GROMACS .gro file of C-alpha atoms in nm:
model
  431
    1MET     CA    1 -17.541   1.914   1.176
    2MET     CA    2 -17.811   2.050   1.410
    3MET     CA    3 -17.913   1.699   1.520
    4ASP     CA    4 -17.551   1.613   1.599
    5PHE     CA    5 -17.537   1.924   1.820
    6PHE     CA    6 -17.854   1.819   2.003
    7TYR     CA    7 -17.724   1.463   2.051
    8ASP     CA    8 -17.395   1.592   2.194
    9TYR     CA    9 -17.535   1.864   2.420
   10ALA     CA   10 -17.893   1.761   2.509
   11GLY     CA   11 -17.798   1.709   2.874
   12PHE     CA   12 -17.646   2.055   2.907
   13ILE     CA   13 -17.946   2.204   2.723
   14ALA     CA   14 -18.167   2.042   2.991
   15ILE     CA   15 -17.959   2.207   3.267
   16GLY     CA   16 -17.989   2.542   3.088
   17ILE     CA   17 -18.367   2.508   3.057
   18LEU     CA   18 -18.392   2.408   3.425
   19PHE     CA   19 -18.213   2.717   3.556
   20THR     CA   20 -18.394   2.945   3.310
   21LEU     CA   21 -18.731   2.820   3.434
   22MET     CA   22 -18.627   2.856   3.800
   23LEU     CA   23 -18.517   3.215   3.734
   24ILE     CA   24 -18.871   3.300   3.625
   25SER     CA   25 -19.012   3.137   3.945
   26VAL     CA   26 -19.140   2.812   3.795
   27PRO     CA   27 -19.167   2.553   4.079
   28VAL     CA   28 -18.856   2.336   4.091
   29PHE     CA   29 -19.032   2.002   4.032
   30VAL     CA   30 -19.212   2.145   3.728
   31ALA     CA   31 -18.886   2.296   3.598
   32MET     CA   32 -18.703   1.961   3.631
   33GLY     CA   33 -18.979   1.774   3.449
   34ILE     CA   34 -19.010   2.026   3.165
   35ALA     CA   35 -18.632   2.060   3.123
   36ALA     CA   36 -18.572   1.686   3.086
   37PHE     CA   37 -18.885   1.629   2.874
   38ALA     CA   38 -18.811   1.919   2.635
   39ALA     CA   39 -18.445   1.822   2.593
   40ALA     CA   40 -18.543   1.458   2.533
   41LEU     CA   41 -18.780   1.567   2.255
   42LEU     CA   42 -18.478   1.711   2.070
   43ILE     CA   43 -18.325   1.365   2.027
   44GLU     CA   44 -18.615   1.114   2.049
   45ASP     CA   45 -18.968   1.078   1.914
   46PRO     CA   46 -19.253   1.197   2.144
   47PHE     CA   47 -19.392   0.846   2.207
   48HIS     CA   48 -19.065   0.714   2.350
   49VAL     CA   49 -19.008   1.033   2.550
   50PHE     CA   50 -19.352   1.011   2.712
   51LYS     CA   51 -19.311   0.638   2.774
   52GLY     CA   52 -18.976   0.705   2.941
   53LEU     CA   53 -19.131   0.972   3.166
   54VAL     CA   54 -19.410   0.737   3.279
   55ASN     CA   55 -19.170   0.448   3.348
   56VAL     CA   56 -18.921   0.656   3.548
   57ALA     CA   57 -19.200   0.833   3.740
   58TRP     CA   58 -19.356   0.500   3.838
   59GLN     CA   59 -19.024   0.350   3.943
   60GLY     CA   60 -18.931   0.663   4.141
   61ALA     CA   61 -19.260   0.673   4.330
   62SER     CA   62 -19.279   0.300   4.409
   63ILE     CA   63 -18.952   0.264   4.603
   64PHE     CA   64 -19.037   0.097   4.935
   65GLU     CA   65 -18.779   0.291   5.135
   66LEU     CA   66 -18.973   0.612   5.065
   67VAL     CA   67 -19.248   0.489   5.299
   68ALA     CA   68 -19.027   0.613   5.585
   69LEU     CA   69 -19.057   0.969   5.454
   70PRO     CA   70 -19.422   1.046   5.547
   71LEU     CA   71 -19.384   0.858   5.875
   72PHE     CA   72 -19.101   1.076   6.007
   73ILE     CA   73 -19.272   1.389   5.871
   74LEU     CA   74 -19.592   1.291   6.058
   75THR     CA   75 -19.390   1.231   6.375
   76GLY     CA   76 -19.260   1.587   6.354
   77THR     CA   77 -19.601   1.745   6.284
   78ILE     CA   78 -19.760   1.559   6.577
   79MET     CA   79 -19.480   1.674   6.807
   80GLN     CA   80 -19.534   2.034   6.698
   81ARG     CA   81 -19.895   2.010   6.815
   82THR     CA   82 -19.821   1.851   7.154
   83ASP     CA   83 -19.578   2.116   7.282
   84ALA     CA   84 -19.289   1.868   7.272
   85GLY     CA   85 -19.055   2.156   7.181
   86ARG     CA   86 -19.145   2.335   7.503
   87ASP     CA   87 -19.077   2.021   7.707
   88LEU     CA   88 -18.736   1.969   7.546
   89PHE     CA   89 -18.644   2.333   7.597
   90GLU     CA   90 -18.742   2.326   7.965
   91VAL     CA   91 -18.522   2.019   8.020
   92THR     CA   92 -18.218   2.164   7.842
   93LYS     CA   93 -18.267   2.500   8.014
   94ALA     CA   94 -18.277   2.330   8.354
   95TRP     CA   95 -17.947   2.147   8.296
   96ALA     CA   96 -17.771   2.444   8.131
   97GLY     CA   97 -17.806   2.618   8.467
   98SER     CA   98 -17.647   2.957   8.517
   99ILE     CA   99 -17.338   2.931   8.296
  100PRO     CA  100 -17.276   3.230   8.066
  101ASN     CA  101 -17.507   3.223   7.763
  102SER     CA  102 -17.688   2.927   7.919
  103LEU     CA  103 -18.013   2.992   7.732
  104GLY     CA  104 -17.823   2.984   7.402
  105VAL     CA  105 -17.671   2.648   7.498
  106ALA     CA  106 -18.017   2.521   7.594
  107THR     CA  107 -18.149   2.630   7.252
  108ILE     CA  108 -17.880   2.441   7.058
  109THR     CA  109 -17.926   2.128   7.272
  110ALA     CA  110 -18.306   2.136   7.237
  111CYS     CA  111 -18.267   2.171   6.860
  112GLY     CA  112 -18.035   1.870   6.855
  113ILE     CA  113 -18.279   1.651   7.049
  114PHE     CA  114 -18.584   1.760   6.848
  115ALA     CA  115 -18.389   1.704   6.526
  116ALA     CA  116 -18.321   1.347   6.635
  117ILE     CA  117 -18.696   1.283   6.638
  118SER     CA  118 -18.847   1.484   6.353
  119GLY     CA  119 -18.575   1.462   6.084
  120SER     CA  120 -18.679   1.806   5.960
  121SER     CA  121 -18.479   2.127   5.977
  122VAL     CA  122 -18.780   2.354   5.930
  123ALA     CA  123 -18.988   2.171   6.193
  124THR     CA  124 -18.695   2.195   6.438
  125ALA     CA  125 -18.641   2.569   6.383
  126ALA     CA  126 -19.013   2.648   6.403
  127THR     CA  127 -19.093   2.434   6.708
  128VAL     CA  128 -18.794   2.532   6.922
  129GLY     CA  129 -18.797   2.891   6.791
  130LEU     CA  130 -19.153   2.956   6.910
  131VAL     CA  131 -19.044   2.877   7.265
  132ALA     CA  132 -18.681   2.992   7.269
  133ILE     CA  133 -18.678   3.324   7.081
  134PRO     CA  134 -18.908   3.518   7.320
  135LEU     CA  135 -18.702   3.399   7.619
  136LEU     CA  136 -18.371   3.475   7.446
  137LEU     CA  137 -18.491   3.829   7.367
  138GLU     CA  138 -18.621   3.871   7.720
  139GLU     CA  139 -18.282   3.779   7.869
  140GLY     CA  140 -18.100   4.029   7.643
  141TYR     CA  141 -17.941   3.821   7.368
  142GLY     CA  142 -18.067   4.058   7.099
  143GLU     CA  143 -18.248   3.973   6.777
  144ARG     CA  144 -17.934   3.885   6.577
  145ARG     CA  145 -17.811   3.623   6.824
  146ALA     CA  146 -18.155   3.491   6.924
  147GLY     CA  147 -18.255   3.431   6.562
  148GLY     CA  148 -17.909   3.306   6.466
  149PHE     CA  149 -17.901   3.046   6.745
  150VAL     CA  150 -18.234   2.896   6.635
  151ALA     CA  151 -18.149   2.916   6.263
  152GLY     CA  152 -17.814   2.742   6.318
  153GLY     CA  153 -17.949   2.486   6.565
  154GLY     CA  154 -18.242   2.410   6.335
  155THR     CA  155 -18.010   2.286   6.062
  156LEU     CA  156 -17.916   1.990   6.284
  157GLY     CA  157 -18.244   1.831   6.169
  158ILE     CA  158 -18.076   1.740   5.840
  159ILE     CA  159 -17.780   1.542   5.973
  160ILE     CA  160 -17.890   1.387   6.303
  161PRO     CA  161 -18.091   1.069   6.239
  162PRO     CA  162 -18.360   1.028   6.135
  163SER     CA  163 -18.296   1.268   5.848
  164ILE     CA  164 -18.535   1.326   5.558
  165PRO     CA  165 -18.256   1.437   5.316
  166LEU     CA  166 -18.054   1.124   5.403
  167ILE     CA  167 -18.357   0.912   5.307
  168LEU     CA  168 -18.367   1.091   4.970
  169TYR     CA  169 -17.992   1.049   4.924
  170GLY     CA  170 -18.015   0.679   5.006
  171VAL     CA  171 -18.289   0.630   4.748
  172ILE     CA  172 -18.106   0.825   4.474
  173THR     CA  173 -17.769   0.654   4.525
  174GLU     CA  174 -17.901   0.314   4.644
  175THR     CA  175 -17.708   0.349   4.970
  176SER     CA  176 -17.834   0.180   5.290
  177ILE     CA  177 -18.059   0.430   5.470
  178GLY     CA  178 -18.000   0.257   5.803
  179GLN     CA  179 -17.623   0.293   5.765
  180LEU     CA  180 -17.663   0.656   5.655
  181PHE     CA  181 -17.862   0.729   5.972
  182ILE     CA  182 -17.594   0.573   6.190
  183ALA     CA  183 -17.320   0.751   5.991
  184GLY     CA  184 -17.478   1.085   6.086
  185VAL     CA  185 -17.461   1.029   6.463
  186VAL     CA  186 -17.093   1.117   6.529
  187PRO     CA  187 -17.081   1.415   6.285
  188GLY     CA  188 -17.409   1.534   6.438
  189LEU     CA  189 -17.267   1.522   6.790
  190ILE     CA  190 -16.954   1.705   6.671
  191MET     CA  191 -17.172   1.974   6.512
  192ILE     CA  192 -17.373   2.019   6.834
  193THR     CA  193 -17.045   2.050   7.027
  194LEU     CA  194 -16.900   2.309   6.786
  195PHE     CA  195 -17.225   2.508   6.785
  196THR     CA  196 -17.232   2.501   7.166
  197ILE     CA  197 -16.871   2.619   7.192
  198TYR     CA  198 -16.947   2.909   6.958
  199VAL     CA  199 -17.256   3.004   7.162
  200LEU     CA  200 -17.053   2.997   7.486
  201LEU     CA  201 -16.790   3.228   7.333
  202THR     CA  202 -17.028   3.487   7.184
  203ARG     CA  203 -17.034   3.832   7.338
  204PRO     CA  204 -17.176   4.015   7.519
  205ARG     CA  205 -17.212   3.723   7.757
  206VAL     CA  206 -17.550   3.690   7.923
  207ARG     CA  207 -17.560   3.538   8.268
  208VAL     CA  208 -17.895   3.498   8.437
  209ILE     CA  209 -17.912   3.306   8.764
  210HIS     CA  210 -18.149   3.010   8.738
  211ASN     CA  211 -18.160   2.864   9.087
  212MET     CA  212 -18.281   2.508   9.043
  213SER     CA  213 -18.197   2.235   9.286
  214MET     CA  214 -18.093   1.890   9.166
  215GLU     CA  215 -18.433   1.763   9.276
  216GLN     CA  216 -18.609   2.022   9.056
  217LYS     CA  217 -18.387   1.936   8.758
  218VAL     CA  218 -18.464   1.567   8.795
  219LYS     CA  219 -18.836   1.642   8.831
  220THR     CA  220 -18.834   1.855   8.512
  221THR     CA  221 -18.648   1.582   8.324
  222TRP     CA  222 -18.877   1.309   8.457
  223SER     CA  223 -19.190   1.495   8.345
  224SER     CA  224 -19.051   1.507   7.989
  225LEU     CA  225 -18.873   1.171   7.993
  226GLY     CA  226 -19.102   1.021   7.731
  227ILE     CA  227 -18.996   1.264   7.460
  228VAL     CA  228 -18.631   1.293   7.575
  229LEU     CA  229 -18.578   0.916   7.543
  230LEU     CA  230 -18.728   0.886   7.193
  231PRO     CA  231 -18.407   0.987   7.005
  232VAL     CA  232 -18.212   0.724   7.199
  233VAL     CA  233 -18.473   0.459   7.119
  234ILE     CA  234 -18.465   0.551   6.746
  235ILE     CA  235 -18.085   0.535   6.718
  236VAL     CA  236 -18.052   0.214   6.923
  237ALA     CA  237 -18.330   0.045   6.724
  238ILE     CA  238 -18.159   0.121   6.392
  239TYR     CA  239 -17.806   0.047   6.519
  240SER     CA  240 -17.908  -0.289   6.664
  241GLY     CA  241 -18.062  -0.392   6.332
  242VAL     CA  242 -18.381  -0.505   6.506
  243PHE     CA  243 -18.591  -0.256   6.305
  244THR     CA  244 -18.559  -0.104   5.960
  245PRO     CA  245 -18.578   0.278   5.926
  246THR     CA  246 -18.934   0.241   5.789
  247GLU     CA  247 -19.041   0.034   6.090
  248VAL     CA  248 -18.877   0.285   6.324
  249GLY     CA  249 -19.075   0.561   6.150
  250ALA     CA  250 -19.401   0.374   6.209
  251LEU     CA  251 -19.313   0.311   6.574
  252SER     CA  252 -19.223   0.679   6.618
  253VAL     CA  253 -19.567   0.787   6.492
  254LEU     CA  254 -19.738   0.542   6.729
  255TYR     CA  255 -19.512   0.648   7.020
  256VAL     CA  256 -19.569   1.025   6.990
  257THR     CA  257 -19.943   0.972   6.931
  258LEU     CA  258 -19.987   0.761   7.245
  259LEU     CA  259 -19.764   0.999   7.443
  260GLY     CA  260 -19.967   1.301   7.329
  261VAL     CA  261 -20.295   1.128   7.423
  262ALA     CA  262 -20.155   1.017   7.762
  263GLN     CA  263 -20.051   1.379   7.837
  264ASN     CA  264 -20.395   1.511   7.728
  265ARG     CA  265 -20.226   1.726   7.463
  266LEU     CA  266 -20.347   1.547   7.150
  267ASP     CA  267 -20.708   1.518   7.038
  268PHE     CA  268 -20.860   1.412   6.707
  269ALA     CA  269 -20.865   1.768   6.568
  270LYS     CA  270 -20.491   1.816   6.633
  271LEU     CA  271 -20.410   1.471   6.495
  272LYS     CA  272 -20.611   1.545   6.181
  273ASP     CA  273 -20.435   1.881   6.140
  274ALA     CA  274 -20.094   1.712   6.182
  275ALA     CA  275 -20.188   1.448   5.924
  276VAL     CA  276 -20.307   1.708   5.671
  277THR     CA  277 -19.984   1.908   5.710
  278ALA     CA  278 -19.771   1.594   5.680
  279THR     CA  279 -19.964   1.486   5.369
  280ALA     CA  280 -19.911   1.823   5.200
  281THR     CA  281 -19.537   1.816   5.278
  282THR     CA  282 -19.505   1.455   5.161
  283ALA     CA  283 -19.689   1.531   4.836
  284MET     CA  284 -19.451   1.819   4.765
  285LEU     CA  285 -19.147   1.600   4.834
  286PHE     CA  286 -19.279   1.314   4.619
  287MET     CA  287 -19.331   1.550   4.327
  288LEU     CA  288 -18.970   1.662   4.369
  289ILE     CA  289 -18.852   1.300   4.392
  290VAL     CA  290 -19.045   1.180   4.084
  291PHE     CA  291 -18.936   1.463   3.855
  292GLY     CA  292 -18.590   1.477   4.015
  293GLN     CA  293 -18.544   1.109   3.932
  294TYR     CA  294 -18.657   1.175   3.575
  295PHE     CA  295 -18.417   1.469   3.540
  296ALA     CA  296 -18.129   1.266   3.690
  297HIS     CA  297 -18.210   0.968   3.465
  298PHE     CA  298 -18.193   1.187   3.156
  299LEU     CA  299 -17.862   1.348   3.262
  300THR     CA  300 -17.711   1.006   3.330
  301PHE     CA  301 -17.832   0.877   2.994
  302GLU     CA  302 -17.660   1.176   2.831
  303GLN     CA  303 -17.338   1.112   3.033
  304VAL     CA  304 -17.348   1.465   3.178
  305PRO     CA  305 -17.244   1.373   3.537
  306GLN     CA  306 -16.952   1.168   3.404
  307ALA     CA  307 -16.842   1.454   3.177
  308ILE     CA  308 -16.856   1.706   3.463
  309ALA     CA  309 -16.671   1.466   3.694
  310ALA     CA  310 -16.398   1.411   3.434
  311THR     CA  311 -16.361   1.787   3.380
  312ILE     CA  312 -16.332   1.859   3.753
  313ILE     CA  313 -16.084   1.578   3.815
  314GLU     CA  314 -15.871   1.682   3.515
  315ASN     CA  315 -15.846   2.042   3.635
  316ALA     CA  316 -15.853   1.996   4.011
  317SER     CA  317 -15.797   1.706   4.245
  318GLY     CA  318 -15.822   1.628   4.614
  319ILE     CA  319 -15.890   1.927   4.836
  320TYR     CA  320 -15.928   2.161   4.536
  321ALA     CA  321 -16.206   1.949   4.385
  322VAL     CA  322 -16.377   1.940   4.725
  323THR     CA  323 -16.349   2.320   4.743
  324LEU     CA  324 -16.518   2.349   4.402
  325MET     CA  325 -16.804   2.129   4.524
  326ILE     CA  326 -16.840   2.333   4.844
  327LEU     CA  327 -16.850   2.659   4.645
  328ALA     CA  328 -17.112   2.508   4.412
  329TYR     CA  329 -17.324   2.402   4.709
  330VAL     CA  330 -17.296   2.746   4.873
  331VAL     CA  331 -17.409   2.913   4.548
  332LEU     CA  332 -17.693   2.662   4.491
  333GLY     CA  333 -17.799   2.712   4.852
  334MET     CA  334 -17.862   3.080   4.780
  335PHE     CA  335 -18.134   2.992   4.528
  336LEU     CA  336 -18.270   2.645   4.612
  337GLU     CA  337 -18.424   2.484   4.917
  338SER     CA  338 -18.251   2.172   5.045
  339ALA     CA  339 -18.461   1.892   4.887
  340ALA     CA  340 -18.445   2.048   4.540
  341MET     CA  341 -18.073   2.116   4.582
  342LEU     CA  342 -18.015   1.753   4.679
  343LEU     CA  343 -18.207   1.611   4.383
  344ILE     CA  344 -18.029   1.837   4.134
  345SER     CA  345 -17.676   1.811   4.275
  346ILE     CA  346 -17.639   1.444   4.372
  347PRO     CA  347 -17.654   1.303   4.015
  348ILE     CA  348 -17.382   1.553   3.917
  349PHE     CA  349 -17.152   1.541   4.219
  350PHE     CA  350 -17.183   1.174   4.318
  351PRO     CA  351 -16.954   1.063   4.029
  352VAL     CA  352 -16.709   1.338   4.132
  353ALA     CA  353 -16.707   1.202   4.487
  354GLU     CA  354 -16.647   0.849   4.356
  355GLN     CA  355 -16.353   0.975   4.149
  356LEU     CA  356 -16.213   1.138   4.465
  357GLY     CA  357 -16.240   0.805   4.647
  358MET     CA  358 -16.513   0.918   4.886
  359ASN     CA  359 -16.720   0.638   5.038
  360PRO     CA  360 -17.096   0.675   4.955
  361LEU     CA  361 -17.168   0.710   5.328
  362VAL     CA  362 -16.908   0.985   5.361
  363PHE     CA  363 -17.044   1.175   5.063
  364GLY     CA  364 -17.398   1.130   5.198
  365ILE     CA  365 -17.307   1.310   5.521
  366PHE     CA  366 -17.103   1.563   5.319
  367ALA     CA  367 -17.412   1.636   5.108
  368ALA     CA  368 -17.637   1.654   5.416
  369ILE     CA  369 -17.415   1.920   5.575
  370ALA     CA  370 -17.414   2.105   5.243
  371MET     CA  371 -17.795   2.098   5.266
  372GLU     CA  372 -17.763   2.261   5.609
  373ILE     CA  373 -17.575   2.546   5.445
  374ALA     CA  374 -17.865   2.591   5.203
  375GLN     CA  375 -18.107   2.622   5.496
  376ILE     CA  376 -17.937   2.938   5.628
  377SER     CA  377 -17.793   3.093   5.310
  378PRO     CA  378 -17.960   3.422   5.211
  379PRO     CA  379 -18.168   3.511   5.020
  380ILE     CA  380 -18.363   3.180   4.996
  381GLY     CA  381 -18.256   3.005   5.321
  382VAL     CA  382 -18.581   2.843   5.435
  383ASN     CA  383 -18.483   2.843   5.804
  384LEU     CA  384 -18.434   3.220   5.787
  385PHE     CA  385 -18.783   3.267   5.640
  386THR     CA  386 -18.933   3.026   5.895
  387ILE     CA  387 -18.785   3.217   6.188
  388HIS     CA  388 -18.876   3.552   6.031
  389GLY     CA  389 -19.234   3.426   6.004
  390ILE     CA  390 -19.263   3.332   6.372
  391SER     CA  391 -19.059   3.618   6.521
  392LYS     CA  392 -19.067   3.905   6.265
  393ILE     CA  393 -18.691   3.949   6.313
  394ASP     CA  394 -18.535   4.123   6.012
  395LEU     CA  395 -18.400   3.875   5.755
  396TRP     CA  396 -18.067   4.059   5.733
  397LYS     CA  397 -18.020   4.028   6.110
  398LEU     CA  398 -18.105   3.659   6.089
  399ALA     CA  399 -17.852   3.608   5.809
  400ARG     CA  400 -17.579   3.780   6.012
  401GLY     CA  401 -17.668   3.574   6.318
  402ALA     CA  402 -17.655   3.249   6.119
  403LEU     CA  403 -17.326   3.329   5.941
  404PRO     CA  404 -17.094   3.179   6.210
  405PHE     CA  405 -17.291   2.853   6.197
  406LEU     CA  406 -17.256   2.849   5.819
  407LEU     CA  407 -16.877   2.888   5.850
  408ILE     CA  408 -16.864   2.604   6.105
  409GLN     CA  409 -17.054   2.383   5.860
  410ILE     CA  410 -16.809   2.464   5.578
  411ALA     CA  411 -16.519   2.372   5.809
  412MET     CA  412 -16.702   2.049   5.892
  413LEU     CA  413 -16.721   1.960   5.520
  414TYR     CA  414 -16.341   1.975   5.496
  415LEU     CA  415 -16.305   1.776   5.820
  416ILE     CA  416 -16.527   1.495   5.689
  417TYR     CA  417 -16.330   1.476   5.364
  418LEU     CA  418 -15.992   1.474   5.541
  419VAL     CA  419 -16.098   1.242   5.827
  420PRO     CA  420 -16.368   1.009   5.684
  421GLU     CA  421 -16.339   0.782   5.989
  422ILE     CA  422 -16.563   1.034   6.169
  423VAL     CA  423 -16.845   0.909   5.945
  424LEU     CA  424 -16.744   0.546   5.892
  425TRP     CA  425 -16.650   0.434   6.243
  426LEU     CA  426 -17.001   0.374   6.376
  427PRO     CA  427 -17.150   0.207   6.060
  428GLU     CA  428 -16.847  -0.023   6.035
  429SER     CA  429 -16.892  -0.126   6.398
  430MET     CA  430 -17.245  -0.247   6.307
  431GLN     CA  431 -17.109  -0.511   6.071
   0.00000   0.00000   0.00000
């Protein structure tokens, strides 16, 4: 009787163990490994359980596409140490001119460009925030808006290619990473536009006269042209099919290294520091990937995702099922950082998306935007903590400042479901 219960509910027992361990602050990758391993011991002998763990861990860590991960992370860490964020901000500030809330617009635009190089939300928020927040406060935007602009703009690092979460999604679901990158371009541009419109409409409006001639604007842009052009080069290289995402990652590292050396901003000590930071981040992500794959493999073996998908589809369909997924992502985002949230949620919600008729590319962008929500959802939102760390702005003020961006992202999730052509148009034009 007891064994029958374990055989029927081992997958759900694993989920229960996972959340119990996370509630007592066990690291997520450890919690995923223990949960799946302990639940597997209830229905199999220890030798086969251990053998299964080793096999899945090896397969998860030896996927070639994951080579792109450390390369784009290293690109971002090198850029942080060569003041690339300052260059981007100066260019966007120059072209924003003297329109109302121009510095806010410059912040969002700089975040969008930096995101298109680093692929990291945290790196984007930290790099642009160090430059933008003091100036935003100086011009009178207040702590709530200054922190909110950077927190919201920083989330663009997840959707605009290259995107680290999209690499993870592609590996988990065996979806083309190159097509996922291209699929994120149009939604990313729409997000930047919506964020910019919100910033322009916020009150009180701040208008500071920045008298720069066209010649000065061109000069500022020219001095930073090397870093401004990199996002265009990355997207064109992937879209044209000349380079794979992994090759583009390698070229990006070489490009920003040579650029930093040419500008006398990068020496061996800074490069070593960037490499150490990138290695630590990559190691953390690989631990999440390995044990996330093991956890997902066990759930799939126990038919848990299929059971959850069937339950959702039976009780809700179409827009209602999408609403349930959005609510689940908002709640998960309050307690998990984006990579952990992705690895836990995709095995469960991907079958739901398939039942709803969502293309894997569409659901990939849907999930990426849901990850953005996690970045700015209190109390765990990692972008909020990042900005608090560099600015000492109160976390509650940051959460209030980021709330409008969170609502825009939720609206964007519905838009992508209802109008999937937003995602599919550009990838389909590649074929």
